[in-house]
Every structure is written in structure tokens, then in C-alpha cells.
CSV table of C-alpha atoms in Angstrom, one decimal:
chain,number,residue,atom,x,y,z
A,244,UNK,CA,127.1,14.3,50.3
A,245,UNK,CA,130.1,12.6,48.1
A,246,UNK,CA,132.4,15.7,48.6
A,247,UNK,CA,131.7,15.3,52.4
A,248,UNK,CA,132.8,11.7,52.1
A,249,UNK,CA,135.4,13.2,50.1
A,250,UNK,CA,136.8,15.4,52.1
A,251,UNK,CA,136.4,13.7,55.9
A,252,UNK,CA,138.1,10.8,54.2
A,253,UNK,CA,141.4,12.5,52.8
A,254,UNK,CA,141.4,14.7,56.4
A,255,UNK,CA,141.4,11.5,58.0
A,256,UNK,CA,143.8,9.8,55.8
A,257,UNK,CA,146.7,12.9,56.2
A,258,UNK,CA,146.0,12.1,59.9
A,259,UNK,CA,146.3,8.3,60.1
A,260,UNK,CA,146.8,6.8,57.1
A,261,UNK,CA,150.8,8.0,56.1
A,262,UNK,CA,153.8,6.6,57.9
A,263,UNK,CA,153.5,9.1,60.8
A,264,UNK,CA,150.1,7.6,61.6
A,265,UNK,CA,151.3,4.1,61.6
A,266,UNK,CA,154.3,5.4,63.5
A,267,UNK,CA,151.9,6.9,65.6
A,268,UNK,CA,150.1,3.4,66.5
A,269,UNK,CA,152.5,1.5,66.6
A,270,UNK,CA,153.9,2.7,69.9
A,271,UNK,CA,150.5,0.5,70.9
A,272,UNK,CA,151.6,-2.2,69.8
A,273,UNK,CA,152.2,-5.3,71.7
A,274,UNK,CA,155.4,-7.3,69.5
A,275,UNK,CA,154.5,-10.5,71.3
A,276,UNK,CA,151.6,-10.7,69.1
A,277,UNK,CA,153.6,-11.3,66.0
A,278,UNK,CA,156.7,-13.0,67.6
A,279,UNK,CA,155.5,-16.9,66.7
A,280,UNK,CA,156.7,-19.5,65.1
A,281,UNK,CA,153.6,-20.7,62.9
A,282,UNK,CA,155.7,-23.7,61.4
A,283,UNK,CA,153.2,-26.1,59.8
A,284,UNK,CA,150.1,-23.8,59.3
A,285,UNK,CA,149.7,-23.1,55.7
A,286,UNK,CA,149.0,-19.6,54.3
A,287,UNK,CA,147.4,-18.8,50.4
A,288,UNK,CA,148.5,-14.8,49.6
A,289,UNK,CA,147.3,-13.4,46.5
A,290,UNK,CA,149.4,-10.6,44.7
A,291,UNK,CA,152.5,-12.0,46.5
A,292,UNK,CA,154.9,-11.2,43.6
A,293,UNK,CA,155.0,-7.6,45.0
A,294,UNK,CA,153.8,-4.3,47.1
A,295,UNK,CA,151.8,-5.4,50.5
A,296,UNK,CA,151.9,-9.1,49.5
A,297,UNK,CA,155.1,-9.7,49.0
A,298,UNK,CA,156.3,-8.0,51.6
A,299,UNK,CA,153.5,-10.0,53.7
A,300,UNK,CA,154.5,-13.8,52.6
A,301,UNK,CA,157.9,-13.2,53.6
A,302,UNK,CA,156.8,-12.2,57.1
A,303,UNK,CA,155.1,-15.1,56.8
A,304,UNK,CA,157.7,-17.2,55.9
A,305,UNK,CA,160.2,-15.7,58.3
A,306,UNK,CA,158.1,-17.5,60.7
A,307,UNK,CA,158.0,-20.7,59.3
A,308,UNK,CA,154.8,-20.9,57.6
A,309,UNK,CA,154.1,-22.6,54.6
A,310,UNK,CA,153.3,-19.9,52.0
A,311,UNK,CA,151.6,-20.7,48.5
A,312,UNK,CA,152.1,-17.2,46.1
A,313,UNK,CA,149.2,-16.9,43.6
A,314,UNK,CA,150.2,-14.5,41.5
A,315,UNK,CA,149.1,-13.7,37.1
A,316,UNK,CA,152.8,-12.8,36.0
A,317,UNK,CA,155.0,-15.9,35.9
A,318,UNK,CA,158.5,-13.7,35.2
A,319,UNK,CA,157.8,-11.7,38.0
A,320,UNK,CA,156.6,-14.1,40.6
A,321,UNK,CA,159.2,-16.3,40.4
A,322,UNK,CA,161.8,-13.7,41.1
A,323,UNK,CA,159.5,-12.3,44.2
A,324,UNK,CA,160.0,-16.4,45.0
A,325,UNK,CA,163.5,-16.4,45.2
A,326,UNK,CA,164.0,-13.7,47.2
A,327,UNK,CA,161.8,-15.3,49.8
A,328,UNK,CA,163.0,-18.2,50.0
A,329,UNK,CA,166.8,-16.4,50.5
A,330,UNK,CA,165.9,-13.6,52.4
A,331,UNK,CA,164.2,-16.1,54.8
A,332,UNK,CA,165.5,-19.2,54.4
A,333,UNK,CA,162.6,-20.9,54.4
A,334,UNK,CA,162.3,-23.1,51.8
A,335,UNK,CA,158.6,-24.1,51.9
A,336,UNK,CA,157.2,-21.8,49.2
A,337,UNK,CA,155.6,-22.7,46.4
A,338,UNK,CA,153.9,-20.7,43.2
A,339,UNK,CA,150.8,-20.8,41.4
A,340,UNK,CA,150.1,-19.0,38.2
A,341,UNK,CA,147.0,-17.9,38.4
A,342,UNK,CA,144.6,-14.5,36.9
A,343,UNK,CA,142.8,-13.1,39.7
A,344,UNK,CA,140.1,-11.5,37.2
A,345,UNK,CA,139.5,-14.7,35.2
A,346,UNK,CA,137.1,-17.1,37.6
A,347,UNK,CA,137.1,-19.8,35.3
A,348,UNK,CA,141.1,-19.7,36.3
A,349,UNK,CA,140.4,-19.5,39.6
A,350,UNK,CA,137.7,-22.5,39.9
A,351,UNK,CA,140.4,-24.9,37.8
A,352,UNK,CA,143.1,-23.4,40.5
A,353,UNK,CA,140.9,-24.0,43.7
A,354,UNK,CA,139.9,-27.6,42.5
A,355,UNK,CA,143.3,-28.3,42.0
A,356,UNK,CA,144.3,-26.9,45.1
A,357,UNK,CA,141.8,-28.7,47.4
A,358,UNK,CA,142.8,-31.9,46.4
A,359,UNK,CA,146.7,-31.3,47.0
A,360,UNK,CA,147.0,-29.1,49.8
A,361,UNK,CA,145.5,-28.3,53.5
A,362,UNK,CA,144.8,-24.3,53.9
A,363,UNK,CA,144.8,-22.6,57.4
A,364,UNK,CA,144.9,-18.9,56.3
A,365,UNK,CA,143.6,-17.4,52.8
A,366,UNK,CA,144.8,-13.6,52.3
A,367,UNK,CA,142.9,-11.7,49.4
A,368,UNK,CA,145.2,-9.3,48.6
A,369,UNK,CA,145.5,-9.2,44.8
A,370,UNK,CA,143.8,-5.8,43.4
A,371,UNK,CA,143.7,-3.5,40.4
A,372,UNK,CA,142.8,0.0,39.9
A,373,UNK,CA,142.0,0.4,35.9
A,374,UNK,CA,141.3,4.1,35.1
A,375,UNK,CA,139.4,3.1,32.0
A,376,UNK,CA,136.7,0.8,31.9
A,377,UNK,CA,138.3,-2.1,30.2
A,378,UNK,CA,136.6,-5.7,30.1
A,379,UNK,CA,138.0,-8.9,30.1
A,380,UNK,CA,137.6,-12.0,28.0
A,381,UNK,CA,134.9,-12.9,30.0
A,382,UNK,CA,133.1,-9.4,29.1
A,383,UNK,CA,133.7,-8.3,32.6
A,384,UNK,CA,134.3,-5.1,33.8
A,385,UNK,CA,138.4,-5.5,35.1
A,386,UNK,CA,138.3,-3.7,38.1
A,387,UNK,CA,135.3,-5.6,39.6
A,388,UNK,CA,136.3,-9.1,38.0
A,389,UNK,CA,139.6,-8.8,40.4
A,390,UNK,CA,138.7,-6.9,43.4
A,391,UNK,CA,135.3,-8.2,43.8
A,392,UNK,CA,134.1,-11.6,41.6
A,393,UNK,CA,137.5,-12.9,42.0
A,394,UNK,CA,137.8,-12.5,46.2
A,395,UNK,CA,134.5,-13.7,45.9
A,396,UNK,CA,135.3,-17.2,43.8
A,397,UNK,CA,138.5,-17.8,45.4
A,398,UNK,CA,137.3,-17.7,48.7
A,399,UNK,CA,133.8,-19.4,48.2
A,400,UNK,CA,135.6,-22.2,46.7
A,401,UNK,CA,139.0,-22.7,49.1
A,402,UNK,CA,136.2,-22.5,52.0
A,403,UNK,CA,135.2,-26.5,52.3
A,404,UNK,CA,139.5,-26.3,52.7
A,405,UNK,CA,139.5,-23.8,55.1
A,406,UNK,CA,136.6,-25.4,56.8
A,407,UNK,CA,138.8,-28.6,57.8
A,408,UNK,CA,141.3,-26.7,60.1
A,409,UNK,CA,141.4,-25.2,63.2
A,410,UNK,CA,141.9,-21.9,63.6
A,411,UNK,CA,140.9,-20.7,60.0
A,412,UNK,CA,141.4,-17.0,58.9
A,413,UNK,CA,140.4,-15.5,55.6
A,414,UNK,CA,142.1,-11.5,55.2
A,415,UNK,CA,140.6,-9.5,52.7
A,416,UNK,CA,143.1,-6.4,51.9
A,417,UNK,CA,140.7,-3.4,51.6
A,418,UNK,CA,140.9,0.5,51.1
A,419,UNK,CA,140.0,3.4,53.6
A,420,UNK,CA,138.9,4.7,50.4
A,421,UNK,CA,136.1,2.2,50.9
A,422,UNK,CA,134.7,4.9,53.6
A,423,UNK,CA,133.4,7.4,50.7
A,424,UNK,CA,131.5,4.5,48.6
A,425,UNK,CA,128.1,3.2,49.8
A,426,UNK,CA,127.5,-0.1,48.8
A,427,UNK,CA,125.7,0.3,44.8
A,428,UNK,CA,124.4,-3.2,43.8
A,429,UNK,CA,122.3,-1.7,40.7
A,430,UNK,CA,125.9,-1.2,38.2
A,431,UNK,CA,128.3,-3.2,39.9
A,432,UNK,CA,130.1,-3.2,36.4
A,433,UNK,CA,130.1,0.1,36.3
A,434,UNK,CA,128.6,0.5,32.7
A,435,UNK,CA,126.4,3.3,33.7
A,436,UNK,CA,127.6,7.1,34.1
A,437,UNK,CA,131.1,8.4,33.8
A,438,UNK,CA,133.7,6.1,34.4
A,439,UNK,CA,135.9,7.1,37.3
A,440,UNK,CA,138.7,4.5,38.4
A,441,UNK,CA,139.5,5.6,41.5
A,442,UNK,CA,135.6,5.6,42.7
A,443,UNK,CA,134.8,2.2,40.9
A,444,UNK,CA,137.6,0.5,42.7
A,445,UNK,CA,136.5,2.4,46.3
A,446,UNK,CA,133.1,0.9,45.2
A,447,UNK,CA,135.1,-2.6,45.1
A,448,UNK,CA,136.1,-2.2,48.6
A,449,UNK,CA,133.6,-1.3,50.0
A,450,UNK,CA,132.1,-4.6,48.3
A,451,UNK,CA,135.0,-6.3,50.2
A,452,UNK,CA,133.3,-5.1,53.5
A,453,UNK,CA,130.2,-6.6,53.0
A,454,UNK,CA,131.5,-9.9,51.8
A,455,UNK,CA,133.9,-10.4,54.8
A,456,UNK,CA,130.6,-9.1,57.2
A,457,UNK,CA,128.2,-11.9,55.1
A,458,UNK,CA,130.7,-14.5,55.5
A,459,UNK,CA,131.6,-14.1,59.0
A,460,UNK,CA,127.6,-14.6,59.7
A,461,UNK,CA,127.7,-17.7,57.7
A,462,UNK,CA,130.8,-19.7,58.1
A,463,UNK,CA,131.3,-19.6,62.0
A,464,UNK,CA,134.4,-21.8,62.2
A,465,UNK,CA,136.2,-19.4,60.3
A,466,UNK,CA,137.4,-15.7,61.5
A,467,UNK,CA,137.2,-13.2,58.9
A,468,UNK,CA,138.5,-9.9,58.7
A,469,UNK,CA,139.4,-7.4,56.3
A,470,UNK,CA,141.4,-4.6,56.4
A,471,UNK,CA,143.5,-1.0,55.4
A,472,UNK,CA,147.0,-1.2,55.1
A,473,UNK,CA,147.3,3.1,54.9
A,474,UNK,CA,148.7,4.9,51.9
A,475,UNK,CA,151.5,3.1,51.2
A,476,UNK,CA,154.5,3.2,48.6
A,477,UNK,CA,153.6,0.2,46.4
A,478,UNK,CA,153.9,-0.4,42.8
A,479,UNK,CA,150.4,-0.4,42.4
A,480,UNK,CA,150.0,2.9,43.8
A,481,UNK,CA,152.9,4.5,41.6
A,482,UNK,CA,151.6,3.3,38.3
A,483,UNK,CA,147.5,3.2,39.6
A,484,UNK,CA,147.6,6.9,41.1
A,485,UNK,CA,150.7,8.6,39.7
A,486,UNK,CA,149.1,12.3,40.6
A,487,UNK,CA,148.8,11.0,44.5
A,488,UNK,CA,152.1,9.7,44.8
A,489,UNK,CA,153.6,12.5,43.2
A,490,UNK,CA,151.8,14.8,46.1
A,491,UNK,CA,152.4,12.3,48.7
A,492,UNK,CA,155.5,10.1,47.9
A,493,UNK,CA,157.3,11.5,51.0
A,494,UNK,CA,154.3,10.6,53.7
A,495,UNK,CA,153.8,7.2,52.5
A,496,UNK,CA,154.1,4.0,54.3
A,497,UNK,CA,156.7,1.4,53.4
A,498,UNK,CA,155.5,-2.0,51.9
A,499,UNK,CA,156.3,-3.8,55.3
A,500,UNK,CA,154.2,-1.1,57.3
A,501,UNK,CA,151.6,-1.5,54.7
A,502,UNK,CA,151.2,-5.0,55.8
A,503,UNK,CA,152.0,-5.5,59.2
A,504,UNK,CA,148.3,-5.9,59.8
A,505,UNK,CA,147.7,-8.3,57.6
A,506,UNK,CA,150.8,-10.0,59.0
A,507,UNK,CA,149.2,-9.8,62.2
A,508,UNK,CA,145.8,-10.8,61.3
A,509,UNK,CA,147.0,-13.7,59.8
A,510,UNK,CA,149.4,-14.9,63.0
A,511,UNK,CA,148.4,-13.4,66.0
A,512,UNK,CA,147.0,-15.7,68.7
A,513,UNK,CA,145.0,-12.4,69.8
A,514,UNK,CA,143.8,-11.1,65.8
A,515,UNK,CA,141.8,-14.7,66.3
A,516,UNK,CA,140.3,-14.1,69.2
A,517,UNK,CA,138.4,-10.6,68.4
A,518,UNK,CA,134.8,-11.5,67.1
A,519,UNK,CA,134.7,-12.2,63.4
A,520,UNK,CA,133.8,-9.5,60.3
A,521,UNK,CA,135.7,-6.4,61.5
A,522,UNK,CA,137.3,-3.9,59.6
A,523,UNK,CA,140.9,-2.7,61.0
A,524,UNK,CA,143.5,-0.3,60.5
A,525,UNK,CA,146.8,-0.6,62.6
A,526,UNK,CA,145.8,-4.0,64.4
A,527,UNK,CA,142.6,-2.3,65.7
A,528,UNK,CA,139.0,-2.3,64.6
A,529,UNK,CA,137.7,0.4,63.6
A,530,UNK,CA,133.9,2.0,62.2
A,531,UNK,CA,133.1,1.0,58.1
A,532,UNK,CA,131.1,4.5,57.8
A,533,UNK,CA,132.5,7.8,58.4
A,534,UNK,CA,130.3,10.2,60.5
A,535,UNK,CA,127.1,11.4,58.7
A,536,UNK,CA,128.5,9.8,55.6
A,537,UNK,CA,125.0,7.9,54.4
A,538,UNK,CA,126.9,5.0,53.5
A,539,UNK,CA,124.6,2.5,55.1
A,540,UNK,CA,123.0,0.0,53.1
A,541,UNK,CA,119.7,-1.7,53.3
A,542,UNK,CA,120.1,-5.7,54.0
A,543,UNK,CA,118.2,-6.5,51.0
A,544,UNK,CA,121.4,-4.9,48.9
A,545,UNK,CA,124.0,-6.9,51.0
A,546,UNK,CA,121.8,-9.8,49.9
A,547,UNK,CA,121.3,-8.8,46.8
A,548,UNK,CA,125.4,-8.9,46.5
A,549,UNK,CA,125.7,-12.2,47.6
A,550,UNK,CA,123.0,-13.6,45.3
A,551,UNK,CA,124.7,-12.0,41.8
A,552,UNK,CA,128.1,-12.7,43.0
A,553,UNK,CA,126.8,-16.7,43.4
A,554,UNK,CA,125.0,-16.5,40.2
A,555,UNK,CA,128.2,-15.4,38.4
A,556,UNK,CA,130.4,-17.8,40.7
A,557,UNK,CA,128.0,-20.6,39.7
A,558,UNK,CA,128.4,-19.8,35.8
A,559,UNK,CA,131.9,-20.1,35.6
A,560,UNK,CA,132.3,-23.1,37.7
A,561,UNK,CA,130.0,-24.8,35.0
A,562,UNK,CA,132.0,-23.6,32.1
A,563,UNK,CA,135.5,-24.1,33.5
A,564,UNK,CA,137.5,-26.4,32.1
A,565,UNK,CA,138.9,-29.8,34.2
């Protein structure tokens, strides 16, 4: 059924997921719902030095909120910083140098973190799409350590933060490619088989589903949501998928497009008041399975992810330094 998934998918996506579909939908949408002033709320965005979360924290910080970048490449995010901070005169931004696919960083980062700052709104938007299957120090598969341990550890361990506020949101930046994946908790580091990049990081999305569905079961003064930005014209994309760009570089979203709902997810009076653990595209909810796709899982395997991803969360707590 993969070619199926395959095709309904990329059908779908020349429909709705280029700049004419988000063109499309947003002649729906209501510009009220972003027009607020969320001075003294305090947002977390992950891969904020460029693409979709850049271009989200300086929404963000257009509207007063105070916006902590976590980002791996110090050069880089510092300059995404300054132009911020010019472009929106807001001068309550501050960096953190951290690697997303290192969760022994991330624990030293998050106990930092809790201890200096207050957190209304965590935004997991930090990704990588390696076409070989590379392994970190840790002896990690890459693409999992980022897209899928490190969402995990980061948010696991801002929650007791996230927990003290009102009106806590945690955005997880997903992939309609997650729609041809069914969730796979026998090789989620992909050691098994022929590597293919662009279906082990689809398999990371749809990973990203489940967690923000687990979640939102479990931690009920928090809304969770996760999300599709469309095809958009990032960096990422260009270096990631150089074939797709090449085919599609004139249909693409912009960067701002890409995140206006995650912008609006993490703002909007009404995002907060949908019910927790949906998936959206273009500030509405929409189905995780295509039609006839058999990409439902059994609840044991959504447990079954939870309970690895805790084991491995649990190691590298005990192991990281601080």
C-alpha cells in the first residue's frame, strides 16, 4: 500500500500544501486571531536561527513576547538574533546554544533553564533530514536523535515549567509527509533494511503525532498540538531535498507562510480553545491518516514509544553532566 500512501500524499500536497493552497485558506482566515499583544508570556522556539523558526520568533516578537532561540550553530544564530531584535524592536530575546540531537545537551540546557526562566509556550521546531544513516556521538541514529528523542527530552523536561503557567502550549512542527508512515516502533533507528532519508524522517513525524496525542492525554493543563507548515522554501528543504525544490521551487510557500500556523497556535486566544492533541494545517485540524492508508497503530505500539523514548530519556539524564 506504500505507493498508495505515496501517491494520495503528493496529489494532496500539489493541491494544498504549495503557496496557492495556503493562498487558498487563508481567505478563511480570521486576522483577529493573531492581532495580540502577548507582552510578558514567554515563548522557547527551537531551530530559530532560520527557515519556519526564525521567521516564527520574530512574529512572535513583533508582538511583544519574550522569545528564547535554541539553536546548535552559535555564528549563525546570533546573526538570526540581530535581525530580530531590529526588525522588531523588541529587545527581549535571548540565545541558547544548544544540539537538538545530543540529549545529554538538552537535559544540562533544560535544568538550567527551569531554574532561571518561566515558560508559557514551547515550539519544537528544530528538524533534520540526513540522507545517510549517520550516528551521533551518542551512537544514535541522527535523524531520530533530533526529530524524535530530542522533542521528546526537551519537552519531557521543560514540562514541570510549563506546568506552572496558565495557558501552556507545546507546538510540535511536523510533516504532511507523516501521512505515508505508520507508526514502526520495532527499528526506530532505522538500522534494519535500506536506508531511505526521506522515509526515516516521515517515520519521525509521524512519531511526532503520537507524542503530541500521548501527551495531551497525560498533561491536561497543557494544550498540545502539532502541526504542517506546507512545502515551503526553507533552507532545510534546498540542501535536505535538492531534487524537490528543483521541481517545485516556484509552488513553494514562503518561510512566513510556512509558519503562520505555528504563529497562530502559539498566540491565538481561539488555537487554545480547540481540544488538545490535534494535528493542523492552515489554522484548521485536520485527519493524521489518509483514506485507506493502513496507517493506524495498535495502542500497545504508541505505548511501546513512550516507554523506549523514557528509557533513553532516563539514561542520558543520569549521565549528563551538572
Amino acid at each position: 500500500m506504500s505507493w498508495y500512501r505515496n501517491a494520495v500524499w503528493f496529489v494532496k500536497g500539489l493541491r494544498e500544501y504549495t503557496r496557492g493552497g495556503y493562498e487558498s485558506a487563508s481567505k478563511h482566515f480570521n486576522p483577529a486571531d493573531v492581532e495580540v499583544n502577548v507582552a510578558g508570556r514567554s515563548f522557547l522556539v527551537t531551530g530559530a536561527n532560520s527557515g519556519i523558526g526564525k521567521a516564527t520568533a520574530k512574529e512572535i516578537a513583533r508582538r511583544g513576547g519574550t522569545v528564547h532561540l535554541v539553536c546548535r550553530n552559535k555564528e549563525r544564530a546570533e546573526a538570526a538574533k540581530g535581525e530580530i531584535v531590529t526588525e522588531t524592536g523588541n529587545p527581549d530575546i535571548f540565545l541558547h546554544i544548544v544540539d537538538i540531537s545530543n540529549p545529554k545537551e538538552i537535559w544540562k540546557f533544560a535544568e538550567k533553564f527551569r531554574n532561571e526562566h518561566k515558560l508559557n509556550v514551547l515550539i519544537n521546531n528544530a528538524g533534520c533530514m540526513v540522507n545517510s544513516r549517520e550516528l551521533t556521538e551518542d551512537g544514535l541514529e541522527k535523524n531520530f536523535a533530533t526529530n524524535t528523542l530530542g522533542t521528546y527530552v526537551l519537552t519531557t523536561a521543560l514540562l514541570p515549567l510549563l506546568e506552572k503557567e496558565a495557558d501552556a502550549r507545546v507546538i510540535t512542527v511536523s510533516s504532511g509527509g507523516m501521512l505515508v508512515q505508520k507508526l514502526n516502533v520495532s527499528d526506530l533507528q532505522s538500522a534494519n533494511g535500506t536506508f531511505d532519508g526521506t522515509m526515516v524522517y516521515a517515520q519521525n513525524k509521524r512519531q511526532q503525532v503520537v507524542l503530541t496525542e500521548q501527551w495531551a492525554k497525560a498533561h491536561r493543563n497543557i494544550h498540545f498540538s502539532v502541526m504542517h507548515p506546507g512545502w515551503a522554501d526553507t533552507p532545510a528543504v534546498r540542501s535536505a531535498m535538492p531534487d524537490f525544490y528543483q521541481k517545485m521551487k516556484n509552488s513553494l510557500r514562503t518561510e512566513v507562510q510556512g509558519a503562520d500556523t505555528v504563529v497562530w497556535l502559539a498566540v491565538s486566544p481561539e488555537a487554545g480553545k480547540l481540544p488538545s492533541g490535534l494535528f493542523f494545517q492552515d489554522r484548521q485540524p485536520v485527519p493524521t491518516h489518509l483514506p485507506l492508508a493502513s496507517t493506524h497503530s495498535p495502542p500497545e505500539d504508541e505505548e511501546k514509544l513512550m516507554e523506549v523514548l523514557e528509557e533513553f530519556s532516563q539514561k542520558f539524564k543520569s549521565t549528563s553532566p551538572g
